[in-house]
Amino acid sequence: MKKFYHTCAALAVLASPAFAGAADVLPSSEDDIVMYRTAGPWAVHQNNTSKTCLISQKGENGGLVQMGLTATGDYGYLGVFAQGAEVEEGLKEVAVLVNDNVYLGQSEAVSHGLEDGYKGGYILTDNPNFVKDLEKEGELVAFPDTPFIYTINLDGAKNAIYEARKCTDELQGS
């Protein structure tokens, strides 16, 4: 897999220093998050604290993935969580493969997910191609070459992202 990373033409950086201020959109364990609706295999959640919405799906392997956009829709994030995962606090270099395109960046480890007992991390992204790749559906491979590799089926992601945008617009009165 490492050889593939060096030869992939769609290499991108997920988070830039200018994007650091967008980190306040990341869900926290203190946020008021409720179910908005389902969209195929995805759950759409309304974060009343940040006035944004996100989507999530639990994979066959028990892993939980979350994806969301900032209030303006300019930036996004991906969270991957597992029950019982050992998470070291701080930034870690990570790679995410979405439909044969590799995105590199840093993940901020956190000790919470939407459900109790889940630990993992968030990756912030300011690359518009990342969301476009997610909307093409296919699959996402998170954290390849680690013990916590996840393959996420993106079927229905385009509709779920649409629903999350609609939810955010409703929360913001747009």
CSV table of C-alpha atoms in Angstrom, one decimal:
chain,number,residue,atom,x,y,z
A,1,MET,CA,0.0,0.0,0.0
A,2,LYS,CA,2.9,2.4,0.7
A,3,LYS,CA,4.1,2.1,-2.8
A,4,PHE,CA,0.7,3.1,-4.1
A,5,TYR,CA,0.8,6.3,-2.0
A,6,HIS,CA,4.0,7.5,-3.8
A,7,THR,CA,2.5,6.8,-7.3
A,8,CYS,CA,-1.0,8.2,-6.8
A,9,ALA,CA,-1.7,11.3,-8.9
A,10,ALA,CA,-4.4,12.7,-6.6
A,11,LEU,CA,-2.2,13.5,-3.6
A,12,ALA,CA,-3.7,16.2,-1.4
A,13,VAL,CA,-3.1,17.7,2.0
A,14,LEU,CA,-6.1,17.6,4.3
A,15,ALA,CA,-5.5,20.4,6.7
A,16,SER,CA,-3.6,23.6,6.3
A,17,PRO,CA,-2.6,26.2,9.0
A,18,ALA,CA,-5.3,28.6,7.7
A,19,PHE,CA,-7.8,25.9,8.4
A,20,ALA,CA,-7.0,25.6,12.1
A,21,GLY,CA,-9.8,28.0,13.1
A,22,ALA,CA,-12.4,25.7,11.6
A,23,ALA,CA,-11.7,23.1,14.3
A,24,ASP,CA,-14.5,24.5,16.4
A,25,VAL,CA,-17.0,22.6,14.1
A,26,LEU,CA,-15.8,19.2,15.4
A,27,PRO,CA,-18.3,17.6,17.6
A,28,SER,CA,-17.4,17.2,21.3
A,29,SER,CA,-18.9,15.0,24.0
A,30,GLU,CA,-20.5,18.1,25.5
A,31,ASP,CA,-22.4,19.0,22.4
A,32,ASP,CA,-26.2,18.6,22.1
A,33,ILE,CA,-26.5,16.2,19.2
A,34,VAL,CA,-29.8,14.6,18.2
A,35,MET,CA,-31.0,12.4,15.4
A,36,TYR,CA,-32.3,14.4,12.4
A,37,ARG,CA,-33.2,11.6,10.0
A,38,THR,CA,-31.7,8.6,8.1
A,39,ALA,CA,-30.5,8.7,4.6
A,40,GLY,CA,-30.1,5.1,3.4
A,41,PRO,CA,-27.4,3.4,5.6
A,42,TRP,CA,-26.4,6.8,7.0
A,43,ALA,CA,-27.7,8.6,10.1
A,44,VAL,CA,-27.9,12.4,9.8
A,45,HIS,CA,-27.3,14.1,13.2
A,46,GLN,CA,-28.2,17.7,14.2
A,47,ASN,CA,-25.6,19.4,16.4
A,48,ASN,CA,-27.6,22.1,18.2
A,49,THR,CA,-24.4,23.4,19.8
A,50,SER,CA,-22.5,24.2,16.6
A,51,LYS,CA,-25.6,24.7,14.4
A,52,THR,CA,-24.2,22.2,11.9
A,53,CYS,CA,-25.1,18.7,11.0
A,54,LEU,CA,-23.1,15.5,10.3
A,55,ILE,CA,-23.6,12.0,9.0
A,56,SER,CA,-22.5,8.8,10.5
A,57,GLN,CA,-22.4,5.1,9.8
A,58,LYS,CA,-21.4,2.0,11.8
A,59,GLY,CA,-19.4,-0.4,9.7
A,60,GLU,CA,-19.7,-4.2,9.6
A,61,ASN,CA,-16.4,-4.3,11.7
A,62,GLY,CA,-18.0,-2.2,14.5
A,63,GLY,CA,-16.1,0.9,13.5
A,64,LEU,CA,-18.0,4.2,13.5
A,65,VAL,CA,-17.4,6.9,10.9
A,66,GLN,CA,-18.6,10.5,11.1
A,67,MET,CA,-18.4,13.2,8.4
A,68,GLY,CA,-19.5,16.8,8.4
A,69,LEU,CA,-19.1,20.2,7.0
A,70,THR,CA,-18.5,23.6,8.6
A,71,ALA,CA,-21.4,26.0,8.8
A,72,THR,CA,-20.3,27.7,5.6
A,73,GLY,CA,-19.8,24.4,3.8
A,74,ASP,CA,-16.2,25.4,2.9
A,75,TYR,CA,-14.5,22.8,5.0
A,76,GLY,CA,-15.2,19.3,6.2
A,77,TYR,CA,-14.1,16.6,8.6
A,78,LEU,CA,-13.9,12.9,8.9
A,79,GLY,CA,-14.0,11.0,12.2
A,80,VAL,CA,-13.2,7.4,12.6
A,81,PHE,CA,-13.9,5.6,16.0
A,82,ALA,CA,-13.6,2.1,17.4
A,83,GLN,CA,-14.7,0.6,20.7
A,84,GLY,CA,-11.8,0.0,23.0
A,85,ALA,CA,-9.2,1.7,20.8
A,86,GLU,CA,-6.1,2.9,22.5
A,87,VAL,CA,-5.9,6.6,21.4
A,88,GLU,CA,-2.8,8.7,22.1
A,89,GLU,CA,-3.7,12.4,22.4
A,90,GLY,CA,-2.1,14.8,19.9
A,91,LEU,CA,-1.7,15.1,16.2
A,92,LYS,CA,-0.8,12.1,14.1
A,93,GLU,CA,0.1,11.8,10.4
A,94,VAL,CA,-2.6,9.9,8.5
A,95,ALA,CA,-3.7,8.9,5.1
A,96,VAL,CA,-7.2,8.3,3.8
A,97,LEU,CA,-8.0,6.7,0.4
A,98,VAL,CA,-11.2,7.7,-1.2
A,99,ASN,CA,-12.1,6.2,-4.6
A,100,ASP,CA,-8.4,5.7,-5.5
A,101,ASN,CA,-7.4,9.2,-4.4
A,102,VAL,CA,-5.1,9.6,-1.5
A,103,TYR,CA,-5.5,12.4,1.0
A,104,LEU,CA,-2.7,13.0,3.6
A,105,GLY,CA,-2.9,15.1,6.7
A,106,GLN,CA,-3.0,15.1,10.4
A,107,SER,CA,-5.5,13.6,12.7
A,108,GLU,CA,-6.5,15.0,16.1
A,109,ALA,CA,-7.0,12.2,18.6
A,110,VAL,CA,-10.1,12.4,20.8
A,111,SER,CA,-11.6,10.1,23.4
A,112,HIS,CA,-15.2,10.4,22.4
A,113,GLY,CA,-17.6,9.5,19.6
A,114,LEU,CA,-21.3,9.8,19.1
A,115,GLU,CA,-21.7,6.7,21.3
A,116,ASP,CA,-20.1,5.7,24.6
A,117,GLY,CA,-17.0,3.6,24.5
A,118,TYR,CA,-15.8,4.8,21.1
A,119,LYS,CA,-12.4,6.4,20.7
A,120,GLY,CA,-10.7,7.7,17.6
A,121,GLY,CA,-9.8,10.9,15.8
A,122,TYR,CA,-10.9,13.6,13.4
A,123,ILE,CA,-9.2,14.7,10.2
A,124,LEU,CA,-10.0,18.3,9.0
A,125,THR,CA,-10.1,18.9,5.3
A,126,ASP,CA,-10.0,22.1,3.3
A,127,ASN,CA,-9.8,20.3,-0.1
A,128,PRO,CA,-13.0,20.5,-2.1
A,129,ASN,CA,-12.1,17.3,-3.9
A,130,PHE,CA,-12.4,15.3,-0.7
A,131,VAL,CA,-16.2,16.0,-0.5
A,132,LYS,CA,-16.6,15.5,-4.2
A,133,ASP,CA,-14.9,12.1,-3.9
A,134,LEU,CA,-17.2,11.1,-1.0
A,135,GLU,CA,-20.2,12.1,-3.1
A,136,LYS,CA,-19.1,9.8,-5.9
A,137,GLU,CA,-19.7,7.0,-3.4
A,138,GLY,CA,-17.5,3.9,-3.9
A,139,GLU,CA,-15.4,3.3,-0.8
A,140,LEU,CA,-13.2,5.1,1.7
A,141,VAL,CA,-10.2,3.4,3.4
A,142,ALA,CA,-9.2,5.1,6.6
A,143,PHE,CA,-5.9,4.6,8.4
A,144,PRO,CA,-4.4,2.1,6.0
A,145,ASP,CA,-1.2,0.4,7.2
A,146,THR,CA,-2.4,0.6,10.9
A,147,PRO,CA,-4.1,-1.9,13.2
A,148,PHE,CA,-7.3,0.3,13.0
A,149,ILE,CA,-7.8,0.2,9.2
A,150,TYR,CA,-11.4,0.8,8.1
A,151,THR,CA,-13.1,0.3,4.8
A,152,ILE,CA,-16.3,2.3,4.6
A,153,ASN,CA,-18.9,1.7,1.9
A,154,LEU,CA,-19.9,5.1,0.6
A,155,ASP,CA,-23.2,4.0,-0.9
A,156,GLY,CA,-25.8,6.6,-0.2
A,157,ALA,CA,-23.2,9.2,0.9
A,158,LYS,CA,-24.2,11.7,-1.7
A,159,ASN,CA,-27.8,11.8,-0.5
A,160,ALA,CA,-26.7,11.8,3.2
A,161,ILE,CA,-24.4,14.8,2.5
A,162,TYR,CA,-27.3,16.6,0.8
A,163,GLU,CA,-29.5,15.9,3.9
A,164,ALA,CA,-26.7,17.2,6.2
A,165,ARG,CA,-26.5,20.4,4.2
A,166,LYS,CA,-30.2,20.8,4.3
A,167,CYS,CA,-30.2,20.2,8.1
A,168,THR,CA,-27.5,22.8,8.6
A,169,ASP,CA,-29.4,25.3,6.5
A,170,GLU,CA,-32.5,24.8,8.6
A,171,LEU,CA,-30.5,25.2,11.8
A,172,GLN,CA,-29.1,28.5,10.6
A,173,GLY,CA,-32.4,29.8,9.2
A,174,SER,CA,-31.1,29.9,5.6
